[in-house]
PDB file of C-alpha atoms in Angstrom:
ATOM      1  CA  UNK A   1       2.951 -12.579   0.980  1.00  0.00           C
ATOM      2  CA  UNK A   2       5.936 -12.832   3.205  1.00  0.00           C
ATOM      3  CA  UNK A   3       6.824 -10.055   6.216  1.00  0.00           C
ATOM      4  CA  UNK A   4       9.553  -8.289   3.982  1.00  0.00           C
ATOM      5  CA  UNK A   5       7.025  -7.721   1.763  1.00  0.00           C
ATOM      6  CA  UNK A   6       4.755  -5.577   3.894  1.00  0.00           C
ATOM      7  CA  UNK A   7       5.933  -1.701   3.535  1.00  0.00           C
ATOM      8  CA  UNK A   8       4.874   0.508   6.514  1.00  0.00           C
ATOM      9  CA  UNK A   9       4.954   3.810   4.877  1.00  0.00           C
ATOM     10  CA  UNK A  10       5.060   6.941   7.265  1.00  0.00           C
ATOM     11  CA  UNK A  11       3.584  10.049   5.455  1.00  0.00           C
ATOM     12  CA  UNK A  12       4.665  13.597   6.829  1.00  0.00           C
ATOM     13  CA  UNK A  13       5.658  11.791   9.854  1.00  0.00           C
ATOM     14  CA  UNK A  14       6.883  14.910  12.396  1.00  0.00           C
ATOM     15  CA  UNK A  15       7.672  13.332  15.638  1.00  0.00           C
ATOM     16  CA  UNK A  16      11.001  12.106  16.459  1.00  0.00           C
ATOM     17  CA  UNK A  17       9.886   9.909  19.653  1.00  0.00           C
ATOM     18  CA  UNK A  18       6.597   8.354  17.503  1.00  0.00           C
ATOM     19  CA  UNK A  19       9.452   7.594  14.290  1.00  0.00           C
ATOM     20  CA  UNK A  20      11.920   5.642  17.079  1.00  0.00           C
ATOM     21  CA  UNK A  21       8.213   3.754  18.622  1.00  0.00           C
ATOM     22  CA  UNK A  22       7.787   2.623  15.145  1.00  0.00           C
ATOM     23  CA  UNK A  23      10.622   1.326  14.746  1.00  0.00           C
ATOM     24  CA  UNK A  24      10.484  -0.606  17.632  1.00  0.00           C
ATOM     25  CA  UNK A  25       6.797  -1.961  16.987  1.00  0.00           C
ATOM     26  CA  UNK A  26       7.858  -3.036  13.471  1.00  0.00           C
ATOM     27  CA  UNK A  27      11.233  -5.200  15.118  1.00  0.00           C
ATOM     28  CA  UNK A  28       9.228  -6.567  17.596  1.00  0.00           C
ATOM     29  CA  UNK A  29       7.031  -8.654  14.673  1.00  0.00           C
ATOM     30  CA  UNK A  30       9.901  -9.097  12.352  1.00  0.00           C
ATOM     31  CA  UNK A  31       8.587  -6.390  10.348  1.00  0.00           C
ATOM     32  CA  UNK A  32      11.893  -4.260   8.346  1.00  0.00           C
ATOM     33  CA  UNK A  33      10.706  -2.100   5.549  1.00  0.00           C
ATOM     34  CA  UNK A  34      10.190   1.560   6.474  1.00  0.00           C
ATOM     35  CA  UNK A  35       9.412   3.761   4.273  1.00  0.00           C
ATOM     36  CA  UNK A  36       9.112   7.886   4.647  1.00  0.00           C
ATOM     37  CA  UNK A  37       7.146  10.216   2.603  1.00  0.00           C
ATOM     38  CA  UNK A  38       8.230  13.719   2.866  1.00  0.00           C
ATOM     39  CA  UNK A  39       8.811  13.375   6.365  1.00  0.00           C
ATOM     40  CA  UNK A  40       9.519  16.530   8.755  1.00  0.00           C
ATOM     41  CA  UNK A  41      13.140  17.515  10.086  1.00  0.00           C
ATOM     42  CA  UNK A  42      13.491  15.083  12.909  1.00  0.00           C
ATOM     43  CA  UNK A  43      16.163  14.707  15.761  1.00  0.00           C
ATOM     44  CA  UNK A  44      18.063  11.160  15.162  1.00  0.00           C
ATOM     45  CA  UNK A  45      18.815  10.869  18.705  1.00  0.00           C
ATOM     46  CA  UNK A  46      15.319  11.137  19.967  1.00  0.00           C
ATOM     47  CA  UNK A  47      14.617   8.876  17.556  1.00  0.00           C
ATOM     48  CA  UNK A  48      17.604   6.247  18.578  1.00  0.00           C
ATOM     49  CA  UNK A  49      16.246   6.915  22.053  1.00  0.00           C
ATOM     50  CA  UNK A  50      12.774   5.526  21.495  1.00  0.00           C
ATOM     51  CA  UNK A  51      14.083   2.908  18.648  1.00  0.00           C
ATOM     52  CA  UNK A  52      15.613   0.929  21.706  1.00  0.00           C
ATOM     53  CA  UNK A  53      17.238  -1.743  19.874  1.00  0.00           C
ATOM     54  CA  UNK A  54      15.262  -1.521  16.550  1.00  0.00           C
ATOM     55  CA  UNK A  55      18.301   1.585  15.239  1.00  0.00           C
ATOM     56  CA  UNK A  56      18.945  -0.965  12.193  1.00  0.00           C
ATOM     57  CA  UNK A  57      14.929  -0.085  10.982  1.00  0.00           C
ATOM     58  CA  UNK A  58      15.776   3.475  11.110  1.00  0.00           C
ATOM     59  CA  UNK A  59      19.065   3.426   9.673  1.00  0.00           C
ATOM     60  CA  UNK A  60      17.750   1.202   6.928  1.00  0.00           C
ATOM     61  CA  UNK A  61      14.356   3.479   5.801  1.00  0.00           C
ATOM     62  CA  UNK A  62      14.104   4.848   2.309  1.00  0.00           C
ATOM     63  CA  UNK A  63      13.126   7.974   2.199  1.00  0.00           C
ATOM     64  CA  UNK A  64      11.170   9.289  -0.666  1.00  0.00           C
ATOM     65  CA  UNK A  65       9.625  13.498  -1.341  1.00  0.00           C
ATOM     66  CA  UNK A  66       6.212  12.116  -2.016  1.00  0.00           C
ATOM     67  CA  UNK A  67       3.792   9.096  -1.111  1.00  0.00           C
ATOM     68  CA  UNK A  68       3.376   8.265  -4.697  1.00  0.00           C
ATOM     69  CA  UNK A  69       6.835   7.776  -5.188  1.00  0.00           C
ATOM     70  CA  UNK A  70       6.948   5.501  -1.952  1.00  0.00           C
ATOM     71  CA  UNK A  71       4.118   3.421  -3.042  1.00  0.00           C
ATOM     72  CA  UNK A  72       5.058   3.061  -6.894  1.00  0.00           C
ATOM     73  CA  UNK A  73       6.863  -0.473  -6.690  1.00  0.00           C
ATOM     74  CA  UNK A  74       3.807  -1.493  -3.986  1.00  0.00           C
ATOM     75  CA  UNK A  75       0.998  -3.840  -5.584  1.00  0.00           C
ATOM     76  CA  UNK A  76      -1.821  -3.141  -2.805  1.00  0.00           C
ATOM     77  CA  UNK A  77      -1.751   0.459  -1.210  1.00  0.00           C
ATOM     78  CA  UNK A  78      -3.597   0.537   2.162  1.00  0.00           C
ATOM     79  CA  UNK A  79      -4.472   3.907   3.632  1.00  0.00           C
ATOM     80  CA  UNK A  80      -5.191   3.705   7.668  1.00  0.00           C
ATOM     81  CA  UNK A  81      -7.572   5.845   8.513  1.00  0.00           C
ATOM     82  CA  UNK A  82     -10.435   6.301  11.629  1.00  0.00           C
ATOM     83  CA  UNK A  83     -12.599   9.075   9.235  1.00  0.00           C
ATOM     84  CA  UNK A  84     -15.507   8.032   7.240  1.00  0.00           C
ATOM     85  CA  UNK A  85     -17.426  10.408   5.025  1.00  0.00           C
ATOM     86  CA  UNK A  86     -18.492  10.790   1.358  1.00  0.00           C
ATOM     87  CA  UNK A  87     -15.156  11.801   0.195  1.00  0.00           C
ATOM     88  CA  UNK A  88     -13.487   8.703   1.937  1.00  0.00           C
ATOM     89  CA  UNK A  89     -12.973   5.248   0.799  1.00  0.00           C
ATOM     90  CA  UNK A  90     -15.837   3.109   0.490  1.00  0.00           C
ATOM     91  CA  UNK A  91     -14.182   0.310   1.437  1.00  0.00           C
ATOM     92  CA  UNK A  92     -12.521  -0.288   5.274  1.00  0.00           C
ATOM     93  CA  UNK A  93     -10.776  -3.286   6.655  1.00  0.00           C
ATOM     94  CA  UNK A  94     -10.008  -3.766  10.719  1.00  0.00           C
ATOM     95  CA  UNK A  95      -6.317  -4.709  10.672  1.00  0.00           C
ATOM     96  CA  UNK A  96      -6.689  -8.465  11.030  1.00  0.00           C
ATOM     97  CA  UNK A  97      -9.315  -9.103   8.181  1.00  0.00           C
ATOM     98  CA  UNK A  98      -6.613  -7.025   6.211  1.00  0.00           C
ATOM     99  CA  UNK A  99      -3.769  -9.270   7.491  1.00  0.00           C
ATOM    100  CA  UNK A 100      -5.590 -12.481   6.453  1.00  0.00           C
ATOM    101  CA  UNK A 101      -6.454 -10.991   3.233  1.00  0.00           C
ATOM    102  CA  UNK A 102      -2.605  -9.750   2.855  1.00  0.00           C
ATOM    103  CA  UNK A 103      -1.216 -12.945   3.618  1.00  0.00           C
ATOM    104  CA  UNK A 104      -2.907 -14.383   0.319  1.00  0.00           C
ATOM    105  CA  UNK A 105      -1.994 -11.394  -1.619  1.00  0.00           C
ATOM    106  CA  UNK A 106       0.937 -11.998  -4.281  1.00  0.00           C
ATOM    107  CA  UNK A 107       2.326  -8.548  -2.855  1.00  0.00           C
ATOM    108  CA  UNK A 108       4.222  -6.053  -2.129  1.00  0.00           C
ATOM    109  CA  UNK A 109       2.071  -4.100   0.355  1.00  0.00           C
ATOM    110  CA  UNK A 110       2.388  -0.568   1.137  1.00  0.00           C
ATOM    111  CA  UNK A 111       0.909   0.568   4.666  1.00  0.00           C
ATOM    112  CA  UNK A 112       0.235   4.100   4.504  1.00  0.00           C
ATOM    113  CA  UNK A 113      -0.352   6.099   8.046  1.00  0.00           C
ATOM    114  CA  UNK A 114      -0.412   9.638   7.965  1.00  0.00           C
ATOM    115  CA  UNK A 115       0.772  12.672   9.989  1.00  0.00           C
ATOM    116  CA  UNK A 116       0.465  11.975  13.524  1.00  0.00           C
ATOM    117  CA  UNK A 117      -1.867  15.220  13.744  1.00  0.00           C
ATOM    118  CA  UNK A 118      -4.002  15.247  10.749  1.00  0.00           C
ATOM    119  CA  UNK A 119      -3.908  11.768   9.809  1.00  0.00           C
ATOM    120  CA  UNK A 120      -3.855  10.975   6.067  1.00  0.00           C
ATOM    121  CA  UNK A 121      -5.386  13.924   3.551  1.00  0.00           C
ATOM    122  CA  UNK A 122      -8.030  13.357   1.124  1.00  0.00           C
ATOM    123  CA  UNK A 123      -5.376  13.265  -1.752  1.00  0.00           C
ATOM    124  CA  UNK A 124      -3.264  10.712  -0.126  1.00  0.00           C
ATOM    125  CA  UNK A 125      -6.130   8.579   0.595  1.00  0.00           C
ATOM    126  CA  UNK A 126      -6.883   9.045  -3.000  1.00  0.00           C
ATOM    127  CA  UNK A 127      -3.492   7.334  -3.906  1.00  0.00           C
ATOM    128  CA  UNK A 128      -4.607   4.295  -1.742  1.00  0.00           C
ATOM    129  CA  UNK A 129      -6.087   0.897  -3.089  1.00  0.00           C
ATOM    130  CA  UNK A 130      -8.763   0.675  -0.310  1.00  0.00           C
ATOM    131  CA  UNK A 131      -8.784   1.871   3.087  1.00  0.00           C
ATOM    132  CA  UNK A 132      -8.243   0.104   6.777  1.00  0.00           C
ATOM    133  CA  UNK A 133      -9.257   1.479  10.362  1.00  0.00           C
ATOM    134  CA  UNK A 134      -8.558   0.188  13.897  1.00  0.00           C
ATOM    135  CA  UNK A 135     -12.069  -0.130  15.474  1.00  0.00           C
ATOM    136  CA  UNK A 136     -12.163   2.023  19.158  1.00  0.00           C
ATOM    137  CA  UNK A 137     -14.488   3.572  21.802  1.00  0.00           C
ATOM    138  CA  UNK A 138     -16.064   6.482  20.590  1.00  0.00           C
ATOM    139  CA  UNK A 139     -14.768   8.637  23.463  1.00  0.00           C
ATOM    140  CA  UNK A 140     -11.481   8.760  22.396  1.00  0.00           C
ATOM    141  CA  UNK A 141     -10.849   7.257  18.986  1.00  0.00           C
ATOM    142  CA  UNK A 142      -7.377   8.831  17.687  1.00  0.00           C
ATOM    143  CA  UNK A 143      -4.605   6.481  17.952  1.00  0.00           C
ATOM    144  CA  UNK A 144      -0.651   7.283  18.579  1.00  0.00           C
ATOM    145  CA  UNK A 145       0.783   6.499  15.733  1.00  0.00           C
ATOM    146  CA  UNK A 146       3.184   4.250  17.044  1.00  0.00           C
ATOM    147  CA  UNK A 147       0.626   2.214  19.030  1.00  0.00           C
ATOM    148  CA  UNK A 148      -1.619   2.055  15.585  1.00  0.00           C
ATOM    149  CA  UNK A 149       1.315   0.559  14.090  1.00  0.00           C
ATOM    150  CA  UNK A 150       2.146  -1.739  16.618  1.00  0.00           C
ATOM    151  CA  UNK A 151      -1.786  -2.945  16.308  1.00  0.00           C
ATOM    152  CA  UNK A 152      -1.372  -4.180  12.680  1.00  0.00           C
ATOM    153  CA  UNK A 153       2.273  -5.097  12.667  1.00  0.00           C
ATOM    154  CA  UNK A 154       0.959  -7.792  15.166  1.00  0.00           C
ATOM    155  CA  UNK A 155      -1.584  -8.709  13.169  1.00  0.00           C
ATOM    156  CA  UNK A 156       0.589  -9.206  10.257  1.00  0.00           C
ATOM    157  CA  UNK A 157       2.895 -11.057  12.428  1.00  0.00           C
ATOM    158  CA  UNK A 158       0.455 -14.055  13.203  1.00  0.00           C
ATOM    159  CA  UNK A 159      -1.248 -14.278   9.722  1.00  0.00           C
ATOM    160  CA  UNK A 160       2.322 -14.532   8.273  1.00  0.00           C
ATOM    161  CA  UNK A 161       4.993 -15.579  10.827  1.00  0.00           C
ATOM    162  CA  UNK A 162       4.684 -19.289   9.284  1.00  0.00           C
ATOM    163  CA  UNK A 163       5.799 -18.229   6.042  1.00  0.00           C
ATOM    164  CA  UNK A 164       9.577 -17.845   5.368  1.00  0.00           C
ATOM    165  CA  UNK A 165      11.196 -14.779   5.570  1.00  0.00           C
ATOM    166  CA  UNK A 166      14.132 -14.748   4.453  1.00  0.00           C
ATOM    167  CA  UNK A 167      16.791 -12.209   4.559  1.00  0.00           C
ATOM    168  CA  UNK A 168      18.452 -10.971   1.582  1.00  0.00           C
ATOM    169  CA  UNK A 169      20.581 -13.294  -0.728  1.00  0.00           C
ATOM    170  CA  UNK A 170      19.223 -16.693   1.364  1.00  0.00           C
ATOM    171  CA  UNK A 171      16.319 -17.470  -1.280  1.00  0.00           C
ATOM    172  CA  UNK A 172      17.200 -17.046  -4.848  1.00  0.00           C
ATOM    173  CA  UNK A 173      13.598 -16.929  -5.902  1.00  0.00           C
ATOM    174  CA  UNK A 174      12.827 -14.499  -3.685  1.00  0.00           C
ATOM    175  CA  UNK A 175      15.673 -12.018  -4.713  1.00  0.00           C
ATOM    176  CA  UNK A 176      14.115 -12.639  -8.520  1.00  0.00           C
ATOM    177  CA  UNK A 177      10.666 -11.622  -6.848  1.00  0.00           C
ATOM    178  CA  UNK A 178      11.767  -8.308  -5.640  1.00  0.00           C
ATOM    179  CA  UNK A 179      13.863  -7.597  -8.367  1.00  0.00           C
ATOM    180  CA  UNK A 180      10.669  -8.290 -10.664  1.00  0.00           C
ATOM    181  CA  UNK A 181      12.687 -11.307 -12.893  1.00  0.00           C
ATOM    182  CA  UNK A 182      10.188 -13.763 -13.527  1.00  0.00           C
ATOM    183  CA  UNK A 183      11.926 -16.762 -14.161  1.00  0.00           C
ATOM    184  CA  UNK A 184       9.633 -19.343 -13.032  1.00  0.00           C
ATOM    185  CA  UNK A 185       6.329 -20.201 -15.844  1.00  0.00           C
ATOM    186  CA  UNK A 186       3.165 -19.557 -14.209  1.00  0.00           C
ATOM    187  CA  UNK A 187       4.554 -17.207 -11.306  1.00  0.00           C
ATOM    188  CA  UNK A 188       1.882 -15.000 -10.115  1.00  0.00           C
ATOM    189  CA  UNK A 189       3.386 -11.289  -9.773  1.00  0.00           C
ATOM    190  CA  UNK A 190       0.836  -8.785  -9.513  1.00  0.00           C
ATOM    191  CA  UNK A 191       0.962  -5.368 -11.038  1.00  0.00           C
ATOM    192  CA  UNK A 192       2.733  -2.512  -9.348  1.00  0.00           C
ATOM    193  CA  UNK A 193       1.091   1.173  -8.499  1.00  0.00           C
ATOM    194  CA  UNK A 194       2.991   2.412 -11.841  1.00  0.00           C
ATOM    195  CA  UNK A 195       2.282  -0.284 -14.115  1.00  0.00           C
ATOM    196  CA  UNK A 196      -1.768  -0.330 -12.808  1.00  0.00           C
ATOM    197  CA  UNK A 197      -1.838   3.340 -14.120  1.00  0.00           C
ATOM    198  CA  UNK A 198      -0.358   2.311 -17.282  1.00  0.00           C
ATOM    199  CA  UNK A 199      -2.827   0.105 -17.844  1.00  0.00           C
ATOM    200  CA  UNK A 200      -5.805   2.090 -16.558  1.00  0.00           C
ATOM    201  CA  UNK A 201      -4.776   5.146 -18.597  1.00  0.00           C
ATOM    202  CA  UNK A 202      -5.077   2.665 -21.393  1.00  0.00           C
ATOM    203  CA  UNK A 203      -8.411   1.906 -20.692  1.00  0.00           C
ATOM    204  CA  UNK A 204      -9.883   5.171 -20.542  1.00  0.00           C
ATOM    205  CA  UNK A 205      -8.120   6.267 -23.308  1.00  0.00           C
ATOM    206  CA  UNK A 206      -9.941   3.484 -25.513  1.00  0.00           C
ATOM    207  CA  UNK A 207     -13.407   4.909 -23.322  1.00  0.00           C
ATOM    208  CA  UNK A 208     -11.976   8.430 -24.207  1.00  0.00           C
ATOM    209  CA  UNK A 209     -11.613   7.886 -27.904  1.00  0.00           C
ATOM    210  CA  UNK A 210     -15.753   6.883 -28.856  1.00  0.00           C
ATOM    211  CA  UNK A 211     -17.020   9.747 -26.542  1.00  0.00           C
ATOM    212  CA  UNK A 212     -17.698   7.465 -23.644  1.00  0.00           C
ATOM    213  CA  UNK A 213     -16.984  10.049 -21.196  1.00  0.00           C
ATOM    214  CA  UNK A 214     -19.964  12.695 -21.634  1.00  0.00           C
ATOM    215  CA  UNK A 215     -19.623  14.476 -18.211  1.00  0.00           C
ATOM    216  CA  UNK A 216     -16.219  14.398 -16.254  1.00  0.00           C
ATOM    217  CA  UNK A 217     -16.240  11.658 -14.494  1.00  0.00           C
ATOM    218  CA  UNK A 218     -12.862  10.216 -16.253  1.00  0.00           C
ATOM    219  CA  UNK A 219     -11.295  10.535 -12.581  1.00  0.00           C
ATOM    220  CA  UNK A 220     -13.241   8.866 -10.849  1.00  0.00           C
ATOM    221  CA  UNK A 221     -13.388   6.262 -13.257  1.00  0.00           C
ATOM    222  CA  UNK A 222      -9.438   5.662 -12.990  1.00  0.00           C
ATOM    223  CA  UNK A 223      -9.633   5.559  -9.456  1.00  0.00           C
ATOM    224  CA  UNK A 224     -11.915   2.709  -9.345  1.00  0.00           C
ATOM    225  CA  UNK A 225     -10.434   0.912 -12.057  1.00  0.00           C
ATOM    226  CA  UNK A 226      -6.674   1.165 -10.098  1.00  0.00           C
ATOM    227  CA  UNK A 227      -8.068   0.041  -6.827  1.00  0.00           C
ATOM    228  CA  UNK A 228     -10.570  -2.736  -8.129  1.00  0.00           C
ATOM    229  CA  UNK A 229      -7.120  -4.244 -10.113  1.00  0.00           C
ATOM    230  CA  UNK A 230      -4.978  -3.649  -7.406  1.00  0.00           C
ATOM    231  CA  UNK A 231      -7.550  -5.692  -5.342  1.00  0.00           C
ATOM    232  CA  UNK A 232      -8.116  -8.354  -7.458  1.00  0.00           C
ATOM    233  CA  UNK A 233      -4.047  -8.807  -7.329  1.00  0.00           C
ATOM    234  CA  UNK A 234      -3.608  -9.060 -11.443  1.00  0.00           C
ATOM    235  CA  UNK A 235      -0.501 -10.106 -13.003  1.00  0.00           C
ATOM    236  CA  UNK A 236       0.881  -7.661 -15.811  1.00  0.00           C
ATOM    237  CA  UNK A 237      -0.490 -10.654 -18.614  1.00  0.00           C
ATOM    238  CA  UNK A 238      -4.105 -10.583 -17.239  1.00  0.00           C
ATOM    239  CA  UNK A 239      -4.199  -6.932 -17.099  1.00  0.00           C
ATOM    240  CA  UNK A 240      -2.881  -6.628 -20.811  1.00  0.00           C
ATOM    241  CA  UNK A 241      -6.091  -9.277 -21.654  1.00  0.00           C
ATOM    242  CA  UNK A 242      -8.349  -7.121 -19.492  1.00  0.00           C
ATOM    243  CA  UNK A 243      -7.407  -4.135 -21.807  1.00  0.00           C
ATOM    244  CA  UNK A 244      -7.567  -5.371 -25.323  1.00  0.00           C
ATOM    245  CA  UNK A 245     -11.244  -6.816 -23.938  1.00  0.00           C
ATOM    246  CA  UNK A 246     -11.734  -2.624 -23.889  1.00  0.00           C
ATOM    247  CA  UNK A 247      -9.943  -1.541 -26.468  1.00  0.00           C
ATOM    248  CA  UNK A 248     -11.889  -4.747 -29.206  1.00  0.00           C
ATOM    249  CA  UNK A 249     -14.850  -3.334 -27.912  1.00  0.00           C
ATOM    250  CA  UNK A 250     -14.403   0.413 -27.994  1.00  0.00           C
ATOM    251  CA  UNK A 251     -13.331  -0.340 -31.740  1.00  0.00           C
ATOM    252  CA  UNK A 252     -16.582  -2.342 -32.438  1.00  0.00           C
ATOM    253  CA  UNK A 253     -18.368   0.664 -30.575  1.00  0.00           C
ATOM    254  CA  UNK A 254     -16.797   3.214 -33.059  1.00  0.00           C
ATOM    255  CA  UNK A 255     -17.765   1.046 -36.080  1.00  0.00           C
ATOM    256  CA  UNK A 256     -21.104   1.517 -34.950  1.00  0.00           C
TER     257      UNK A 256
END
């Protein structure tokens, strides 16, 4: 994975001051893809004000109306979060485990951080492949969410700074990467967030169809299944083998 592949994704971000820190934190590692999920009216000069000379980040951020929609084109969807609980993701990753497993990844990466008062919500962790948390002292564990980011962007700096990172129309094959034009045989291009539920929906629609599903557990079920393929980093072929794997079976199952 290179640096412009790694997304930091600001959900219901309401702070003008903590936007212009990030902004800052993600320039100072050579980080540039922002991305905003139904952020909060925000003043651009407090923002410009605390950007210092990272403006170009904020100028440059897509903004989308929900986190799904900033995530969709993403292949791995980390939520950053400092709650545990039953209702949380079972599995947590301190940022530089995450970075070293990231810098393997075939990518894109979204990095989700939520509101800077409430953190990310149960639903939006939902929408996230697997979960990763900054480990602190008990007496006072909530991060700024500027200094959280600044934590992993770090990270991500020195697990990937020795891979290129180009800038747009310098690397041919990258352009073809993020325009999803597969040109070269063998290239491993793992599945985005859209195409993963696709797939998964195909899945438990063959599960679905022989009465597999006897108490409603269907949901669950999908969530697993899109963060354990998301994980495993499959390309759209391997996922379409995966599937018909389900789908011969489920048809043997109804012969029975």
């Amino acid at each position: 994975m290179f640096l412009n592949d790694v997304k930091i994704v600001l959900s219901r971000v309401s702070e003008a001051g903590n936007a212009g820190a990030v902004c800052r934190a993600m320039k100072n590692m050579g980080l540039s893809q922002l991305r905003l999920a139904s952020p909060q009216s925000l003043v651009l000069e407090k923002i410009f004000t605390r950007a210092v000379n990272a403006r170009d980040i904020w100028e440059n951020a897509r903004i989308f109306d929900s986190l799904a929609e900033a995530a969709a084109d993403c292949s791995i969807v980390v939520g950053t979060t400092r709650r545990r609980g039953h209702n949380r993701k079972s599995i947590s990753m301190p940022p530089r485990v995450l970075a070293e497993y990231l810098a393997s990844h075939p990518g894109p990466a979204a990095i989700v951080f939520g509101n800077e008062r409430t953190g990310l919500e149960e639903k939006e962790l939902d929408m996230c492949n697997f979960a990763s948390h900054i480990p602190v002292s008990d007496e006072c564990p909530s991060l700024n969410l500027s200094h959280a980011v600044q934590l992993y962007a770090y990270e991500f700096f020195l697990a990937m700074e020795q891979q290129p990172n180009f800038k747009s129309g310098e690397c041919p094959l990258l352009e073809q990467h993020k325009q999803g034009l597969h040109s070269v045989k063998g290239e491993w291009t793992a599945m985005n967030q859209t195409e993963i539920s696709v797939l998964v929906d195909q899945i438990t629609d063959d599960l679905a169809s022989i009465g597999f599903y006897k108490k409603p557990n269907r949901e669950y079920q999908s969530r697993f299944l899109r963060d354990l393929i998301a994980r495993a980093g499959l390309a759209q072929g391997e996922g379409q083998y995966f599937a018909n794997i389900f789908k011969k079976a489920c048809m043997l199952g109804d012969m029975d």
